[in-house]
mmCIF file of C-alpha atoms in Angstrom:
data_model
loop_
_atom_site.group_PDB
_atom_site.id
_atom_site.type_symbol
_atom_site.label_atom_id
_atom_site.label_comp_id
_atom_site.label_asym_id
_atom_site.label_seq_id
_atom_site.Cartn_x
_atom_site.Cartn_y
_atom_site.Cartn_z
ATOM 1 C CA MET A 15 -22.649 4.280 -16.545
ATOM 2 C CA ALA A 16 -21.101 5.952 -13.422
ATOM 3 C CA SER A 17 -20.975 9.556 -12.700
ATOM 4 C CA PHE A 18 -18.130 11.104 -10.984
ATOM 5 C CA GLN A 19 -17.477 14.662 -9.217
ATOM 6 C CA THR A 20 -14.096 15.613 -8.327
ATOM 7 C CA ALA A 21 -14.218 16.947 -4.751
ATOM 8 C CA TYR A 22 -10.717 18.348 -3.618
ATOM 9 C CA THR A 23 -7.435 19.084 -4.871
ATOM 10 C CA SER A 24 -5.034 18.340 -2.100
ATOM 11 C CA ALA A 25 -2.069 15.993 -2.807
ATOM 12 C CA ASP A 26 -3.294 13.754 0.083
ATOM 13 C CA PRO A 27 -5.631 11.433 -1.410
ATOM 14 C CA CYS A 28 -8.012 11.785 1.693
ATOM 15 C CA TYR A 29 -8.725 15.308 0.282
ATOM 16 C CA ASN A 30 -8.173 14.771 -3.252
ATOM 17 C CA TYR A 31 -10.618 12.057 -4.818
ATOM 18 C CA LYS A 32 -13.814 11.582 -7.126
ATOM 19 C CA VAL A 33 -17.320 10.766 -5.384
ATOM 20 C CA LEU A 34 -18.716 7.530 -6.565
ATOM 21 C CA ASP A 35 -22.563 7.442 -5.431
ATOM 22 C CA ASN A 36 -24.279 4.591 -7.204
ATOM 23 C CA PRO A 37 -27.256 3.364 -4.981
ATOM 24 C CA TRP A 38 -27.204 0.000 -6.908
ATOM 25 C CA ARG A 39 -23.618 -0.447 -5.609
ATOM 26 C CA SER A 40 -25.187 -1.326 -2.215
ATOM 27 C CA THR A 41 -24.962 -4.863 -0.766
ATOM 28 C CA ASN A 42 -28.772 -4.559 -0.210
ATOM 29 C CA TYR A 43 -29.280 -4.078 -3.712
ATOM 30 C CA GLY A 44 -30.192 -6.967 -5.914
ATOM 31 C CA SER A 45 -28.700 -8.266 -9.035
ATOM 32 C CA GLY A 46 -28.097 -6.596 -12.432
ATOM 33 C CA SER A 47 -25.908 -6.117 -15.488
ATOM 34 C CA ASN A 48 -23.689 -3.462 -14.334
ATOM 35 C CA CYS A 49 -19.919 -3.987 -15.097
ATOM 36 C CA ASP A 50 -16.943 -1.971 -13.665
ATOM 37 C CA TRP A 51 -14.975 -3.452 -16.610
ATOM 38 C CA SER A 52 -16.189 -0.351 -19.267
ATOM 39 C CA VAL A 53 -15.286 2.696 -16.585
ATOM 40 C CA SER A 54 -12.107 4.399 -17.121
ATOM 41 C CA TRP A 55 -10.746 4.557 -13.478
ATOM 42 C CA SER A 56 -8.308 7.330 -12.636
ATOM 43 C CA GLY A 57 -7.010 8.437 -9.423
ATOM 44 C CA TRP A 58 -8.679 7.835 -5.970
ATOM 45 C CA TYR A 59 -12.481 7.584 -5.240
ATOM 46 C CA ARG A 60 -14.692 7.625 -2.288
ATOM 47 C CA LEU A 61 -17.870 5.802 -2.161
ATOM 48 C CA PHE A 62 -21.247 6.992 -1.081
ATOM 49 C CA ILE A 63 -24.886 5.577 -1.332
ATOM 50 C CA ASN A 64 -27.593 8.066 -1.559
ATOM 51 C CA ASN A 65 -24.985 10.687 -0.212
ATOM 52 C CA VAL A 66 -24.066 8.665 2.722
ATOM 53 C CA SER A 67 -20.549 7.548 3.141
ATOM 54 C CA ALA A 68 -19.845 4.184 2.287
ATOM 55 C CA GLN A 69 -16.956 1.549 1.891
ATOM 56 C CA ILE A 70 -15.960 -1.572 -0.065
ATOM 57 C CA PRO A 71 -16.987 -4.674 1.731
ATOM 58 C CA ASP A 72 -13.977 -6.616 3.459
ATOM 59 C CA THR A 73 -16.069 -9.760 4.140
ATOM 60 C CA CYS A 74 -17.299 -11.989 1.508
ATOM 61 C CA VAL A 75 -20.461 -10.911 -0.231
ATOM 62 C CA ALA A 76 -23.012 -13.281 -2.121
ATOM 63 C CA ASN A 77 -23.260 -13.138 -5.959
ATOM 64 C CA GLY A 78 -26.257 -11.499 -7.259
ATOM 65 C CA ARG A 79 -25.893 -8.288 -5.101
ATOM 66 C CA CYS A 80 -24.726 -4.712 -5.957
ATOM 67 C CA GLY A 81 -26.314 -4.430 -9.193
ATOM 68 C CA THR A 82 -24.164 -7.053 -10.802
ATOM 69 C CA ASP A 83 -23.425 -10.957 -11.003
ATOM 70 C CA ILE A 84 -20.114 -11.323 -9.357
ATOM 71 C CA THR A 85 -19.902 -8.724 -6.571
ATOM 72 C CA LEU A 86 -16.311 -7.636 -5.642
ATOM 73 C CA TRP A 87 -14.912 -6.946 -2.105
ATOM 74 C CA ILE A 88 -11.564 -6.664 -0.495
ATOM 75 C CA ARG A 89 -9.709 -9.176 1.562
ATOM 76 C CA ASP A 90 -7.507 -8.703 4.666
ATOM 77 C CA GLY A 91 -9.618 -5.968 6.031
ATOM 78 C CA HIS A 92 -9.429 -2.176 6.153
ATOM 79 C CA PRO A 93 -6.244 -0.473 7.279
ATOM 80 C CA THR A 94 -6.039 2.364 10.174
ATOM 81 C CA VAL A 95 -5.284 5.853 9.725
ATOM 82 C CA GLN A 96 -1.778 5.097 11.166
ATOM 83 C CA ASP A 97 -1.192 2.218 8.348
ATOM 84 C CA GLY A 98 -1.319 4.989 5.648
ATOM 85 C CA VAL A 99 -1.608 3.444 2.012
ATOM 86 C CA VAL A 100 -1.949 -0.249 1.643
ATOM 87 C CA THR A 101 -2.713 -2.576 -0.972
ATOM 88 C CA ARG A 102 -5.626 -4.897 -0.634
ATOM 89 C CA ASP A 103 -6.637 -7.941 -3.295
ATOM 90 C CA PHE A 104 -10.291 -8.145 -4.687
ATOM 91 C CA CYS A 105 -12.246 -11.181 -4.645
ATOM 92 C CA GLY A 106 -15.448 -12.328 -6.265
ATOM 93 C CA HIS A 107 -17.537 -15.324 -4.889
ATOM 94 C CA ALA A 108 -18.247 -18.299 -6.767
ATOM 95 C CA GLY A 109 -19.558 -21.883 -5.488
ATOM 96 C CA SER A 110 -18.406 -22.585 -1.865
ATOM 97 C CA TYR A 111 -15.181 -20.205 -2.076
ATOM 98 C CA CYS A 112 -15.511 -16.509 -1.375
ATOM 99 C CA CYS A 113 -12.340 -15.635 -3.198
ATOM 100 C CA TYR A 114 -12.775 -17.908 -6.224
ATOM 101 C CA TYR A 115 -12.331 -14.848 -8.716
ATOM 102 C CA GLY A 116 -9.720 -12.394 -8.353
ATOM 103 C CA SER A 117 -8.837 -9.077 -9.793
ATOM 104 C CA TYR A 118 -6.079 -6.341 -9.846
ATOM 105 C CA PRO A 119 -5.276 -5.369 -6.267
ATOM 106 C CA ILE A 120 -5.993 -1.682 -5.435
ATOM 107 C CA LYS A 121 -4.723 0.946 -2.958
ATOM 108 C CA VAL A 122 -6.609 1.994 0.431
ATOM 109 C CA LYS A 123 -6.124 4.722 2.725
ATOM 110 C CA ALA A 124 -8.338 5.305 5.820
ATOM 111 C CA PHE A 125 -9.075 8.758 7.247
ATOM 112 C CA VAL A 126 -10.651 9.735 10.442
ATOM 113 C CA ARG A 127 -14.247 9.176 10.885
ATOM 114 C CA SER A 128 -16.617 6.835 12.394
ATOM 115 C CA ILE A 129 -17.193 3.559 10.674
ATOM 116 C CA ASN A 130 -20.448 1.386 10.589
ATOM 117 C CA THR A 131 -20.281 -1.654 8.386
ATOM 118 C CA SER A 132 -23.029 -4.141 7.101
ATOM 119 C CA SER A 133 -22.687 -6.513 4.412
ATOM 120 C CA THR A 134 -24.929 -9.716 3.013
ATOM 121 C CA ALA A 135 -22.152 -12.251 4.004
ATOM 122 C CA VAL A 136 -21.469 -15.592 2.814
ATOM 123 C CA THR A 137 -19.591 -17.698 5.275
ATOM 124 C CA PRO A 138 -16.108 -18.311 3.947
ATOM 125 C CA ALA A 139 -15.117 -22.214 3.330
ATOM 126 C CA THR A 140 -12.924 -23.848 6.167
ATOM 127 C CA ILE A 141 -10.306 -26.166 5.928
ATOM 128 C CA SER A 142 -9.891 -28.605 8.868
ATOM 129 C CA THR A 143 -6.486 -29.324 10.036
ATOM 130 C CA VAL A 144 -5.592 -33.228 9.605
ATOM 131 C CA TYR A 145 -3.024 -35.127 11.817
ATOM 132 C CA SER A 146 -3.460 -32.326 14.620
ATOM 133 C CA SER A 147 -1.451 -34.655 17.083
ATOM 134 C CA VAL A 148 1.320 -36.025 14.597
ATOM 135 C CA ASP A 149 3.803 -33.874 12.990
ATOM 136 C CA PRO A 150 3.148 -33.975 9.209
ATOM 137 C CA CYS A 151 6.873 -33.859 8.655
ATOM 138 C CA TYR A 152 6.986 -37.678 9.265
ATOM 139 C CA ASN A 153 3.599 -38.440 8.420
ATOM 140 C CA TYR A 154 2.852 -37.699 4.803
ATOM 141 C CA THR A 155 1.698 -39.351 1.461
ATOM 142 C CA VAL A 156 4.475 -39.022 -1.243
ATOM 143 C CA LEU A 157 3.294 -37.450 -4.595
ATOM 144 C CA ASP A 158 5.680 -38.104 -7.504
ATOM 145 C CA ASN A 159 4.209 -37.231 -10.830
ATOM 146 C CA PRO A 160 6.527 -35.974 -13.349
ATOM 147 C CA TRP A 161 3.805 -33.918 -15.472
ATOM 148 C CA ARG A 162 3.318 -31.725 -12.419
ATOM 149 C CA SER A 163 6.874 -30.274 -13.439
ATOM 150 C CA THR A 164 6.659 -26.627 -14.294
ATOM 151 C CA ASN A 165 8.803 -27.742 -17.035
ATOM 152 C CA TYR A 166 6.156 -29.979 -18.344
ATOM 153 C CA GLY A 167 3.824 -28.813 -20.939
ATOM 154 C CA SER A 168 0.008 -28.500 -20.926
ATOM 155 C CA GLY A 169 -2.464 -31.540 -20.681
ATOM 156 C CA SER A 170 -5.800 -32.619 -19.212
ATOM 157 C CA LYS A 171 -4.871 -33.370 -15.806
ATOM 158 C CA CYS A 172 -7.059 -32.311 -13.102
ATOM 159 C CA ASP A 173 -6.905 -32.578 -9.394
ATOM 160 C CA VAL A 174 -10.678 -32.194 -8.695
ATOM 161 C CA SER A 175 -10.856 -36.161 -9.336
ATOM 162 C CA VAL A 176 -8.242 -36.803 -6.660
ATOM 163 C CA THR A 177 -9.554 -37.895 -3.303
ATOM 164 C CA TRP A 178 -7.245 -35.632 -0.987
ATOM 165 C CA SER A 179 -6.677 -36.582 2.433
ATOM 166 C CA GLY A 180 -3.684 -35.544 5.008
ATOM 167 C CA TRP A 181 -0.547 -34.183 4.117
ATOM 168 C CA TYR A 182 1.627 -34.680 0.821
ATOM 169 C CA ARG A 183 5.455 -34.228 -0.032
ATOM 170 C CA HIS A 184 6.409 -33.558 -3.508
ATOM 171 C CA PHE A 185 8.772 -35.342 -5.502
ATOM 172 C CA ILE A 186 9.601 -35.369 -9.507
ATOM 173 C CA ASN A 187 11.233 -38.365 -10.526
ATOM 174 C CA ASN A 188 12.142 -39.299 -7.134
ATOM 175 C CA VAL A 189 13.800 -35.604 -6.325
ATOM 176 C CA SER A 190 12.380 -33.485 -3.592
ATOM 177 C CA ALA A 191 10.176 -30.662 -4.859
ATOM 178 C CA GLN A 192 7.651 -27.838 -3.665
ATOM 179 C CA ILE A 193 4.675 -25.992 -5.115
ATOM 180 C CA PRO A 194 5.774 -22.958 -6.649
ATOM 181 C CA ASP A 195 5.426 -19.755 -4.696
ATOM 182 C CA THR A 196 5.722 -17.505 -7.829
ATOM 183 C CA CYS A 197 3.438 -16.867 -10.813
ATOM 184 C CA VAL A 198 3.094 -20.104 -13.249
ATOM 185 C CA ALA A 199 2.120 -19.510 -17.145
ATOM 186 C CA ASN A 200 -0.928 -21.463 -18.167
ATOM 187 C CA GLY A 201 -0.655 -24.612 -19.994
ATOM 188 C CA ARG A 202 2.241 -25.955 -17.899
ATOM 189 C CA CYS A 203 2.400 -28.837 -15.290
ATOM 190 C CA GLY A 204 0.127 -31.223 -17.395
ATOM 191 C CA THR A 205 -2.944 -29.140 -16.928
ATOM 192 C CA ASN A 206 -4.589 -25.966 -18.243
ATOM 193 C CA TYR A 207 -4.552 -23.886 -15.179
ATOM 194 C CA PRO A 208 -1.419 -24.849 -13.041
ATOM 195 C CA LEU A 209 -1.904 -24.050 -9.189
ATOM 196 C CA TRP A 210 0.791 -22.113 -7.576
ATOM 197 C CA ILE A 211 0.782 -20.741 -3.962
ATOM 198 C CA ARG A 212 0.705 -17.017 -2.703
ATOM 199 C CA GLY A 213 2.693 -15.384 0.259
ATOM 200 C CA GLY A 214 5.796 -17.568 -0.020
ATOM 201 C CA HIS A 215 6.911 -20.823 1.908
ATOM 202 C CA PRO A 216 7.208 -20.667 5.870
ATOM 203 C CA THR A 217 10.242 -21.341 7.926
ATOM 204 C CA VAL A 218 10.674 -24.182 10.097
ATOM 205 C CA GLN A 219 10.040 -21.734 12.935
ATOM 206 C CA ASP A 220 6.767 -20.731 11.323
ATOM 207 C CA GLY A 221 5.344 -23.992 11.850
ATOM 208 C CA VAL A 222 2.053 -24.600 9.866
ATOM 209 C CA VAL A 223 0.605 -21.716 7.920
ATOM 210 C CA THR A 224 -2.182 -21.115 5.439
ATOM 211 C CA ARG A 225 -1.531 -20.052 1.927
ATOM 212 C CA ASP A 226 -3.989 -18.901 -0.865
ATOM 213 C CA VAL A 227 -3.803 -21.312 -3.868
ATOM 214 C CA CYS A 228 -3.895 -19.130 -7.310
ATOM 215 C CA ALA A 229 -3.767 -20.007 -10.891
ATOM 216 C CA HIS A 230 -3.030 -17.314 -13.710
ATOM 217 C CA GLY A 231 -6.034 -15.843 -15.456
ATOM 218 C CA GLY A 232 -6.208 -12.998 -18.017
ATOM 219 C CA SER A 233 -3.250 -10.486 -17.359
ATOM 220 C CA TYR A 234 -3.490 -11.210 -13.437
ATOM 221 C CA CYS A 235 -1.232 -14.081 -11.812
ATOM 222 C CA CYS A 236 -4.181 -14.835 -9.134
ATOM 223 C CA GLY A 237 -7.150 -14.335 -11.622
ATOM 224 C CA ILE A 238 -8.413 -17.780 -10.765
ATOM 225 C CA GLY A 239 -8.341 -18.811 -6.908
ATOM 226 C CA SER A 240 -8.839 -21.895 -5.197
ATOM 227 C CA PHE A 241 -9.384 -23.199 -1.690
ATOM 228 C CA PRO A 242 -6.493 -22.322 0.775
ATOM 229 C CA ILE A 243 -4.163 -25.110 1.878
ATOM 230 C CA LYS A 244 -1.722 -25.706 5.091
ATOM 231 C CA VAL A 245 1.927 -25.696 4.458
ATOM 232 C CA LYS A 246 4.717 -26.726 6.762
ATOM 233 C CA ALA A 247 8.751 -26.438 6.414
ATOM 234 C CA CYS A 248 10.717 -29.365 7.838
ATOM 235 C CA SER A 249 13.916 -29.679 9.007
ATOM 236 C CA GLY A 250 15.372 -31.755 6.500
ATOM 237 C CA ASN A 251 14.696 -28.969 3.804
ATOM 238 C CA TYR A 252 11.625 -30.006 2.563
ATOM 239 C CA TYR A 253 7.919 -28.885 2.504
ATOM 240 C CA VAL A 254 4.731 -30.766 3.045
ATOM 241 C CA TYR A 255 1.075 -29.656 2.167
ATOM 242 C CA GLU A 256 -2.380 -30.273 3.138
ATOM 243 C CA LEU A 257 -3.658 -30.398 -0.206
ATOM 244 C CA VAL A 258 -7.628 -30.046 -0.751
ATOM 245 C CA THR A 259 -9.520 -30.346 -3.766
ATOM 246 C CA PRO A 260 -9.277 -27.340 -6.206
ATOM 247 C CA THR A 261 -12.653 -25.304 -7.361
ATOM 248 C CA GLN A 262 -12.253 -26.409 -11.135
ATOM 249 C CA CYS A 263 -11.022 -28.576 -13.741
ATOM 250 C CA THR A 264 -8.645 -28.513 -15.443
ATOM 251 C CA SER A 265 -6.272 -27.230 -12.751
ATOM 252 C CA ALA A 266 -3.622 -29.229 -10.805
ATOM 253 C CA TYR A 267 -0.903 -28.382 -8.192
ATOM 254 C CA CYS A 268 2.381 -27.590 -9.748
ATOM 255 C CA ALA A 269 5.744 -28.933 -8.410
ATOM 256 C CA VAL A 270 9.298 -27.573 -9.009
ATOM 257 C CA VAL A 271 12.513 -29.343 -7.844
ATOM 258 C CA THR A 272 13.781 -27.568 -4.542
ATOM 259 C CA ASP A 273 17.164 -26.555 -6.216
ATOM 260 C CA ILE A 274 18.445 -22.926 -6.678
ATOM 261 C CA SER A 275 19.060 -23.807 -10.593
ATOM 262 C CA SER A 276 15.665 -24.873 -11.343
ATOM 263 C CA THR A 277 13.963 -23.085 -14.045
ATOM 264 C CA VAL A 278 10.188 -22.033 -13.452
ATOM 265 C CA THR A 279 8.022 -20.874 -16.383
ATOM 266 C CA THR A 280 6.902 -17.618 -14.793
ATOM 267 C CA VAL A 281 4.817 -14.566 -15.776
ATOM 268 C CA ALA A 282 5.650 -11.556 -14.087
ATOM 269 C CA PRO A 283 3.064 -10.387 -11.473
ATOM 270 C CA GLU A 284 1.529 -6.744 -12.437
ATOM 271 C CA THR A 285 2.136 -3.655 -10.549
ATOM 272 C CA THR A 286 -0.201 -0.897 -9.872
ATOM 273 C CA THR A 287 0.351 2.713 -8.963
ATOM 274 C CA ALA A 288 -0.505 4.404 -5.570
ATOM 275 C CA VAL A 289 -3.538 6.252 -7.096
ATOM 276 C CA ILE A 290 -4.944 4.180 -9.793
ATOM 277 C CA LEU A 291 -8.023 1.955 -9.491
ATOM 278 C CA ASN A 292 -7.530 -0.652 -12.239
ATOM 279 C CA GLY A 293 -10.292 -2.168 -14.194
ATOM 280 C CA VAL A 294 -11.468 -5.699 -13.079
ATOM 281 C CA VAL A 295 -10.352 -8.877 -14.656
ATOM 282 C CA SER A 296 -13.487 -9.679 -16.611
ATOM 283 C CA GLY A 297 -17.311 -8.733 -17.438
ATOM 284 C CA GLY A 298 -19.760 -8.878 -14.980
ATOM 285 C CA LEU A 299 -17.683 -8.166 -11.925
ATOM 286 C CA ARG A 300 -18.634 -5.011 -10.094
ATOM 287 C CA LEU A 301 -17.618 -2.812 -7.043
ATOM 288 C CA CYS A 302 -19.844 -3.323 -3.934
ATOM 289 C CA SER A 303 -20.428 -0.544 -1.181
ATOM 290 C CA ALA A 304 -21.081 -0.889 2.296
ATOM 291 C CA ASN A 305 -20.386 2.039 4.739
ATOM 292 C CA SER A 306 -17.124 4.625 4.625
ATOM 293 C CA ARG A 307 -13.433 4.293 3.624
ATOM 294 C CA LEU A 308 -11.481 5.875 0.730
ATOM 295 C CA LEU A 309 -9.988 3.471 -1.607
#
């Protein structure tokens, strides 16, 4: 499997890392059976390809590259030197969605050097905004399905079969509700993989924002991703959503009553330490390399 060489001993991870030099991690390399699940990750790593400094891609990578089946890349870009240590989520491409598969987040730090990046990229899916000239707070479809409640058990509901169009406002038994923005355990909301949004709800002042849709998978709250949706907060103390077709069955959008006394069945998100690269969420996923950052 992978071979590592400890390079430096300073407390700063820019000078205290292990070298990870596997030519098959290159985005120019084809498919293979390599899997980072079996690697005992510990501390910080710097990537090389044939002794040339490399970095994990921060744009979508096609599957069947980097010597594996599902190639891993990081979202939200690399930090600057001034940013210090930041957290970044891992993604794996599937179907037409670049971040269908999730994995544990990692820590990333930049240090001074020239960066030149290239990768085999797949254009991310885009969602068109509906009602561009009409305020969706007053132009929406009511979605009142009691089984969408986080208090409802499992079932076979699947939102893939719904023809979504425009904006929606959630209710549960005629009481205003919202999509949860904290992790929801599987087997709730009348489905197998209940969908929640990551990044919190916006304020009225924020206007229309984009939020990622997640489902709990394995031990990671966003182990299963779906297409992002648009969200807007309305002055009447409710939210509207531009819902789109999820990426898989059985999954459905959850709803929770917008009352502070509401109970949501949640799974506590995992945490990572500042210097540990965790194992990936399932077999067949592998780190990619492009061209020079510390992770």
